[in-house]
Amino acid sequence: MMKGRKYFGLLNLVVAAVLFVACYQPAANRTDEFENEEAPKSEISDSGVSNTSDVSSENSEITETNTMKESKTNESAPAAGFRANVNQQLSRHGYSAADVFDESDQVELRLLNEYGAIFLTKALSPSKMMYTSESEVLGFQTKAGATRINIAGIGVELQRDAAQALSDAEKEARASGESITPRDPKDSARRSFQHTQTLWDGRVEKACEHWKSKGKLTAEKIAQLKSLPIKQQVAQVFALEKNGIYFSTNFDKSILYSVAAPGASQHLAMLAFDAKEFGNKKVRKIMAKHGWFRTVQSDAPHFTYLGYDEKELPSLGLKKVNTADGEFWIPDV
């Protein structure tokens, strides 16, 4: 009887030991119980991607996939074409396209097609296609804010992001043995409404004198032209040019090759810079690297701050045009 009891007692001890071993988990593996347990170390590869150990790779892939799905869900679908991108961009700035430009107005429609790339900028785009007073321009410039920087010893004023990008481009150009300088110390960047009006009036006056001497315009016609409200005057100049009476510096093409319509200049938005070195391909490449592109085909020295990488421009509805003066990114309309 005693032997039987010893046998069963021994058997119970063996069973208990087996159960203890099966249920035992080393403390080092129970990471859920220790908040300060060290996570797998990561290393940064040459590509800048963080690589973790095999233990966490599966979870990392799942997290990355979920993040990408969430990002795509929150990301706005790209618009199709120039006009759709402009409308989308304006809405991001709190503008309504109908309040910014009137597509039924032939002057504004032409100016949109000529200068419209500016409405795609990452900075604050103009609130109007064509301002008609100094107070309107000052109101926008106050809202946008101006930053003054020194470029080749000359002070220029631009919107903050545009100013920083130009400053960075100028430093890079200098480091590579090139230079970026204002084409005109007085008006290469920010302009006032009155300044754009003065430039326009001067060009119209010279053209009128020229065509009067050629017998193409009478004194009465010139007086009537000058008496018109500015938008109507611009429309009349465009109409005369259709008949070969051009208002450009050499009287051989549109006035827009010499001066912007009053209130429509990109300089009013503090997002334009006229560079003396516009003919230097290396300088244009540096400017493009920092988000500055030539977007007005009739104005070779003129750069517009968009803030994008060049490869993104086609998806915004801009097309690259190569001319004798180099490349331009213009609205694809």
CSV table of C-alpha atoms in Angstrom, one decimal:
chain,number,residue,atom,x,y,z
A,1,MET,CA,0.0,0.0,0.0
A,2,MET,CA,2.9,2.4,0.9
A,3,LYS,CA,4.6,1.6,-2.4
A,4,GLY,CA,1.3,2.5,-4.3
A,5,ARG,CA,1.1,5.8,-2.5
A,6,LYS,CA,4.8,6.6,-3.3
A,7,TYR,CA,4.2,5.7,-6.9
A,8,PHE,CA,1.2,8.1,-7.3
A,9,GLY,CA,3.0,10.8,-5.4
A,10,LEU,CA,6.0,10.6,-7.7
A,11,LEU,CA,3.7,10.6,-10.7
A,12,ASN,CA,2.0,13.8,-9.5
A,13,LEU,CA,5.4,15.5,-9.1
A,14,VAL,CA,6.4,14.6,-12.7
A,15,VAL,CA,3.1,15.9,-14.1
A,16,ALA,CA,3.5,19.1,-12.2
A,17,ALA,CA,7.0,19.6,-13.5
A,18,VAL,CA,6.0,19.1,-17.1
A,19,LEU,CA,3.1,21.6,-16.7
A,20,PHE,CA,5.5,24.2,-15.2
A,21,VAL,CA,7.9,23.9,-18.0
A,22,ALA,CA,5.2,24.1,-20.7
A,23,CYS,CA,3.6,27.2,-19.1
A,24,TYR,CA,6.9,29.0,-18.3
A,25,GLN,CA,7.8,32.0,-20.5
A,26,PRO,CA,11.2,33.8,-20.1
A,27,ALA,CA,10.7,37.3,-18.8
A,28,ALA,CA,12.8,38.7,-21.6
A,29,ASN,CA,10.2,37.6,-24.2
A,30,ARG,CA,7.2,39.2,-22.3
A,31,THR,CA,7.7,42.6,-23.8
A,32,ASP,CA,4.0,43.5,-23.3
A,33,GLU,CA,4.6,43.7,-19.6
A,34,PHE,CA,7.5,46.1,-19.8
A,35,GLU,CA,6.9,49.6,-21.1
A,36,ASN,CA,10.6,50.4,-21.3
A,37,GLU,CA,11.5,47.3,-23.3
A,38,GLU,CA,14.0,48.4,-26.0
A,39,ALA,CA,12.6,48.4,-29.5
A,40,PRO,CA,14.5,46.9,-32.5
A,41,LYS,CA,17.2,49.3,-33.6
A,42,SER,CA,17.0,50.9,-37.0
A,43,GLU,CA,19.7,52.0,-39.4
A,44,ILE,CA,19.5,54.6,-42.1
A,45,SER,CA,20.4,53.3,-45.5
A,46,ASP,CA,22.0,55.3,-48.3
A,47,SER,CA,18.6,56.0,-49.7
A,48,GLY,CA,17.4,57.5,-46.4
A,49,VAL,CA,14.9,54.7,-45.8
A,50,SER,CA,14.8,53.3,-42.3
A,51,ASN,CA,15.4,49.5,-42.2
A,52,THR,CA,14.3,47.6,-39.2
A,53,SER,CA,15.1,43.9,-38.2
A,54,ASP,CA,13.2,41.0,-39.6
A,55,VAL,CA,11.2,40.7,-36.4
A,56,SER,CA,9.3,43.9,-37.1
A,57,SER,CA,9.4,44.0,-40.9
A,58,GLU,CA,6.0,42.5,-41.4
A,59,ASN,CA,4.3,45.0,-39.0
A,60,SER,CA,6.2,47.8,-40.6
A,61,GLU,CA,4.9,46.9,-44.1
A,62,ILE,CA,1.4,46.7,-42.7
A,63,THR,CA,1.7,50.1,-41.1
A,64,GLU,CA,3.2,51.6,-44.2
A,65,THR,CA,0.5,50.2,-46.4
A,66,ASN,CA,-2.2,51.5,-44.1
A,67,THR,CA,-0.6,55.0,-44.0
A,68,MET,CA,-0.4,55.1,-47.8
A,69,LYS,CA,-4.0,54.2,-48.1
A,70,GLU,CA,-5.0,56.8,-45.5
A,71,SER,CA,-2.8,59.4,-47.3
A,72,LYS,CA,-4.4,58.6,-50.7
A,73,THR,CA,-7.9,58.9,-49.1
A,74,ASN,CA,-7.1,62.4,-47.7
A,75,GLU,CA,-5.3,63.6,-50.8
A,76,SER,CA,-7.3,65.7,-53.2
A,77,ALA,CA,-7.6,64.1,-56.6
A,78,PRO,CA,-5.5,65.9,-59.2
A,79,ALA,CA,-7.5,68.3,-61.5
A,80,ALA,CA,-7.5,67.8,-65.2
A,81,GLY,CA,-6.2,70.6,-67.3
A,82,PHE,CA,-5.1,74.2,-66.7
A,83,ARG,CA,-8.5,75.7,-66.0
A,84,ALA,CA,-9.5,73.0,-63.6
A,85,ASN,CA,-6.2,73.3,-61.7
A,86,VAL,CA,-6.6,77.0,-61.5
A,87,ASN,CA,-10.2,76.7,-60.0
A,88,GLN,CA,-8.9,74.1,-57.5
A,89,GLN,CA,-6.0,76.2,-56.5
A,90,LEU,CA,-8.1,79.3,-56.1
A,91,SER,CA,-10.5,77.5,-53.8
A,92,ARG,CA,-7.6,76.5,-51.6
A,93,HIS,CA,-6.8,80.2,-51.1
A,94,GLY,CA,-10.5,80.9,-50.3
A,95,TYR,CA,-11.2,82.5,-53.7
A,96,SER,CA,-14.0,81.9,-56.1
A,97,ALA,CA,-12.9,81.7,-59.7
A,98,ALA,CA,-15.9,83.8,-60.7
A,99,ASP,CA,-14.7,86.6,-58.3
A,100,VAL,CA,-11.1,86.5,-59.7
A,101,PHE,CA,-11.8,86.7,-63.4
A,102,ASP,CA,-14.7,87.1,-65.8
A,103,GLU,CA,-14.4,84.5,-68.6
A,104,SER,CA,-17.0,86.4,-70.6
A,105,ASP,CA,-14.7,89.4,-70.7
A,106,GLN,CA,-12.4,89.1,-73.7
A,107,VAL,CA,-9.7,91.2,-72.1
A,108,GLU,CA,-9.6,89.2,-68.9
A,109,LEU,CA,-9.8,85.9,-70.8
A,110,ARG,CA,-6.7,86.9,-72.9
A,111,LEU,CA,-4.8,88.0,-69.8
A,112,LEU,CA,-5.7,84.7,-68.1
A,113,ASN,CA,-4.2,82.8,-71.0
A,114,GLU,CA,-1.1,85.0,-71.1
A,115,TYR,CA,-0.4,85.4,-67.3
A,116,GLY,CA,-2.6,82.8,-65.7
A,117,ALA,CA,0.2,80.5,-64.6
A,118,ILE,CA,0.5,82.7,-61.5
A,119,PHE,CA,-2.8,81.4,-60.2
A,120,LEU,CA,-1.1,77.9,-59.7
A,121,THR,CA,1.5,79.2,-57.3
A,122,LYS,CA,2.0,77.6,-53.9
A,123,ALA,CA,2.2,81.2,-52.5
A,124,LEU,CA,-0.9,83.5,-52.3
A,125,SER,CA,-2.2,84.0,-55.8
A,126,PRO,CA,-3.7,87.4,-56.9
A,127,SER,CA,-7.3,87.9,-55.9
A,128,LYS,CA,-8.1,89.5,-59.3
A,129,MET,CA,-7.1,89.0,-62.8
A,130,MET,CA,-7.0,92.8,-63.3
A,131,TYR,CA,-6.9,95.2,-60.4
A,132,THR,CA,-8.4,98.7,-61.2
A,133,SER,CA,-7.1,100.8,-58.4
A,134,GLU,CA,-4.2,101.4,-56.0
A,135,SER,CA,-6.3,100.6,-53.0
A,136,GLU,CA,-7.2,97.1,-54.4
A,137,VAL,CA,-3.5,96.4,-55.0
A,138,LEU,CA,-2.4,97.6,-51.5
A,139,GLY,CA,-5.2,95.5,-49.9
A,140,PHE,CA,-3.8,92.4,-51.5
A,141,GLN,CA,-0.2,93.2,-50.9
A,142,THR,CA,-1.0,93.9,-47.2
A,143,LYS,CA,-2.7,90.5,-46.9
A,144,ALA,CA,0.1,88.6,-48.7
A,145,GLY,CA,2.9,90.4,-46.8
A,146,ALA,CA,6.1,91.6,-48.3
A,147,THR,CA,9.6,90.4,-47.4
A,148,ARG,CA,12.6,92.5,-48.3
A,149,ILE,CA,15.8,90.8,-49.4
A,150,ASN,CA,19.2,91.9,-50.8
A,151,ILE,CA,20.0,90.6,-54.3
A,152,ALA,CA,23.4,91.7,-55.6
A,153,GLY,CA,23.3,94.8,-53.4
A,154,ILE,CA,19.8,95.8,-54.5
A,155,GLY,CA,16.7,95.5,-52.2
A,156,VAL,CA,13.7,93.7,-53.6
A,157,GLU,CA,10.4,92.9,-52.1
A,158,LEU,CA,8.4,89.7,-52.7
A,159,GLN,CA,6.1,87.4,-50.8
A,160,ARG,CA,7.9,85.5,-48.1
A,161,ASP,CA,8.2,82.1,-49.8
A,162,ALA,CA,9.2,83.7,-53.1
A,163,ALA,CA,11.8,85.9,-51.4
A,164,GLN,CA,13.3,82.9,-49.6
A,165,ALA,CA,13.4,80.8,-52.8
A,166,LEU,CA,15.1,83.7,-54.8
A,167,SER,CA,17.6,84.3,-52.0
A,168,ASP,CA,18.5,80.6,-52.0
A,169,ALA,CA,18.8,80.6,-55.8
A,170,GLU,CA,21.1,83.6,-55.8
A,171,LYS,CA,23.4,82.0,-53.2
A,172,GLU,CA,23.6,78.8,-55.2
A,173,ALA,CA,24.3,80.8,-58.4
A,174,ARG,CA,27.1,82.7,-56.7
A,175,ALA,CA,28.6,79.5,-55.3
A,176,SER,CA,28.7,78.0,-58.8
A,177,GLY,CA,30.4,81.1,-60.3
A,178,GLU,CA,27.2,82.6,-61.8
A,179,SER,CA,25.1,85.6,-60.7
A,180,ILE,CA,21.5,86.6,-60.4
A,181,THR,CA,20.8,90.3,-60.4
A,182,PRO,CA,17.7,92.5,-60.9
A,183,ARG,CA,17.3,93.7,-64.4
A,184,ASP,CA,16.2,97.1,-63.2
A,185,PRO,CA,17.0,98.3,-59.7
A,186,LYS,CA,13.7,100.2,-59.5
A,187,ASP,CA,11.0,97.7,-60.6
A,188,SER,CA,12.3,94.1,-60.9
A,189,ALA,CA,10.1,92.8,-58.2
A,190,ARG,CA,7.2,94.4,-56.3
A,191,ARG,CA,5.3,97.2,-58.1
A,192,SER,CA,2.5,99.5,-57.3
A,193,PHE,CA,-0.7,99.9,-59.4
A,194,GLN,CA,0.3,103.4,-60.4
A,195,HIS,CA,3.7,102.2,-61.6
A,196,THR,CA,2.0,99.7,-64.0
A,197,GLN,CA,-0.4,102.4,-65.1
A,198,THR,CA,2.6,104.8,-65.8
A,199,LEU,CA,4.4,102.1,-67.9
A,200,TRP,CA,1.3,101.4,-69.9
A,201,ASP,CA,0.5,105.1,-70.5
A,202,GLY,CA,4.1,105.7,-71.7
A,203,ARG,CA,3.9,102.9,-74.2
A,204,VAL,CA,0.4,103.9,-75.5
A,205,GLU,CA,1.6,107.5,-75.9
A,206,LYS,CA,4.6,106.5,-78.0
A,207,ALA,CA,2.6,104.2,-80.2
A,208,CYS,CA,-0.1,106.8,-80.8
A,209,GLU,CA,2.6,109.3,-81.9
A,210,HIS,CA,4.1,106.7,-84.2
A,211,TRP,CA,0.9,105.7,-85.9
A,212,LYS,CA,-0.3,109.3,-86.1
A,213,SER,CA,2.9,110.1,-88.0
A,214,LYS,CA,2.1,107.2,-90.3
A,215,GLY,CA,-1.4,108.4,-91.0
A,216,LYS,CA,-2.9,105.3,-89.3
A,217,LEU,CA,-4.4,107.1,-86.3
A,218,THR,CA,-6.1,110.5,-86.2
A,219,ALA,CA,-5.9,113.0,-83.3
A,220,GLU,CA,-9.6,112.4,-82.7
A,221,LYS,CA,-9.1,108.6,-82.5
A,222,ILE,CA,-6.2,109.0,-80.1
A,223,ALA,CA,-8.1,111.4,-77.8
A,224,GLN,CA,-11.0,109.0,-77.7
A,225,LEU,CA,-8.7,106.1,-76.9
A,226,LYS,CA,-7.0,107.9,-74.0
A,227,SER,CA,-10.4,108.9,-72.6
A,228,LEU,CA,-11.6,105.4,-72.1
A,229,PRO,CA,-11.7,103.6,-68.7
A,230,ILE,CA,-8.6,101.4,-68.4
A,231,LYS,CA,-10.2,98.0,-69.2
A,232,GLN,CA,-12.0,99.5,-72.2
A,233,GLN,CA,-8.8,101.1,-73.3
A,234,VAL,CA,-6.9,97.8,-73.2
A,235,ALA,CA,-9.7,96.2,-75.2
A,236,GLN,CA,-9.4,99.0,-77.8
A,237,VAL,CA,-5.6,98.6,-78.0
A,238,PHE,CA,-6.1,94.8,-78.6
A,239,ALA,CA,-8.6,95.6,-81.3
A,240,LEU,CA,-6.3,98.0,-83.1
A,241,GLU,CA,-3.5,95.4,-83.0
A,242,LYS,CA,-5.7,93.0,-84.8
A,243,ASN,CA,-5.6,95.5,-87.7
A,244,GLY,CA,-1.8,95.7,-87.7
A,245,ILE,CA,-1.5,98.8,-85.5
A,246,TYR,CA,0.8,97.4,-82.9
A,247,PHE,CA,1.8,99.1,-79.6
A,248,SER,CA,5.0,97.2,-78.7
A,249,THR,CA,8.4,99.0,-78.5
A,250,ASN,CA,9.2,98.4,-82.1
A,251,PHE,CA,5.5,98.6,-83.3
A,252,ASP,CA,5.7,95.1,-84.7
A,253,LYS,CA,3.8,93.0,-82.2
A,254,SER,CA,1.4,93.1,-79.2
A,255,ILE,CA,1.9,95.7,-76.5
A,256,LEU,CA,2.1,92.8,-74.1
A,257,TYR,CA,5.6,92.1,-75.4
A,258,SER,CA,6.6,95.5,-73.9
A,259,VAL,CA,4.4,96.1,-70.9
A,260,ALA,CA,1.6,94.4,-69.0
A,261,ALA,CA,-1.9,95.8,-68.9
A,262,PRO,CA,-2.4,98.0,-65.8
A,263,GLY,CA,-3.4,96.0,-62.8
A,264,ALA,CA,-2.6,92.7,-64.4
A,265,SER,CA,1.2,92.5,-63.8
A,266,GLN,CA,2.4,89.6,-61.8
A,267,HIS,CA,4.7,92.0,-60.0
A,268,LEU,CA,1.6,93.4,-58.2
A,269,ALA,CA,1.3,90.0,-56.5
A,270,MET,CA,5.0,90.1,-55.5
A,271,LEU,CA,5.6,86.8,-57.2
A,272,ALA,CA,7.6,88.0,-60.2
A,273,PHE,CA,11.3,88.9,-60.7
A,274,ASP,CA,13.0,90.3,-63.7
A,275,ALA,CA,16.6,88.8,-64.0
A,276,LYS,CA,19.4,90.4,-66.0
A,277,GLU,CA,20.8,86.9,-66.6
A,278,PHE,CA,17.6,85.5,-68.2
A,279,GLY,CA,19.6,84.4,-71.2
A,280,ASN,CA,21.9,82.2,-69.2
A,281,LYS,CA,20.7,78.6,-69.3
A,282,LYS,CA,22.6,77.7,-66.1
A,283,VAL,CA,20.9,80.5,-64.2
A,284,ARG,CA,17.4,79.5,-65.5
A,285,LYS,CA,18.1,75.9,-64.3
A,286,ILE,CA,19.0,77.2,-60.8
A,287,MET,CA,16.0,79.4,-60.7
A,288,ALA,CA,13.8,76.4,-61.7
A,289,LYS,CA,15.3,74.3,-59.0
A,290,HIS,CA,14.0,76.8,-56.5
A,291,GLY,CA,10.5,77.1,-58.0
A,292,TRP,CA,11.0,80.1,-60.3
A,293,PHE,CA,10.0,79.7,-64.0
A,294,ARG,CA,9.4,81.9,-67.0
A,295,THR,CA,5.7,81.7,-67.6
A,296,VAL,CA,5.1,84.7,-69.8
A,297,GLN,CA,6.2,84.0,-73.3
A,298,SER,CA,6.2,87.7,-74.3
A,299,ASP,CA,8.5,88.7,-71.5
A,300,ALA,CA,11.9,86.8,-71.6
A,301,PRO,CA,13.5,88.4,-68.5
A,302,HIS,CA,10.4,87.7,-66.3
A,303,PHE,CA,10.4,84.8,-63.8
A,304,THR,CA,7.3,83.7,-61.9
A,305,TYR,CA,7.4,82.0,-58.5
A,306,LEU,CA,5.3,78.8,-58.6
A,307,GLY,CA,7.1,76.8,-55.9
A,308,TYR,CA,6.9,73.4,-57.7
A,309,ASP,CA,9.4,71.0,-59.0
A,310,GLU,CA,9.6,71.3,-62.8
A,311,LYS,CA,8.4,67.7,-63.4
A,312,GLU,CA,5.1,68.6,-61.6
A,313,LEU,CA,4.2,71.5,-64.0
A,314,PRO,CA,2.6,69.4,-66.8
A,315,SER,CA,0.1,67.9,-64.3
A,316,LEU,CA,-0.9,71.4,-63.4
A,317,GLY,CA,-1.9,72.2,-66.9
A,318,LEU,CA,1.2,74.0,-68.1
A,319,LYS,CA,3.1,73.2,-71.2
A,320,LYS,CA,6.8,73.7,-72.0
A,321,VAL,CA,7.4,75.9,-75.1
A,322,ASN,CA,10.9,76.2,-76.5
A,323,THR,CA,11.7,79.5,-78.4
A,324,ALA,CA,14.7,81.4,-79.6
A,325,ASP,CA,14.7,83.0,-76.1
A,326,GLY,CA,14.7,79.6,-74.4
A,327,GLU,CA,12.0,77.7,-72.5
A,328,PHE,CA,8.7,78.9,-71.1
A,329,TRP,CA,6.0,77.2,-69.1
A,330,ILE,CA,2.7,78.6,-70.3
A,331,PRO,CA,-1.0,77.7,-69.8
A,332,ASP,CA,-2.0,74.8,-72.0
A,333,VAL,CA,-5.2,76.2,-73.4
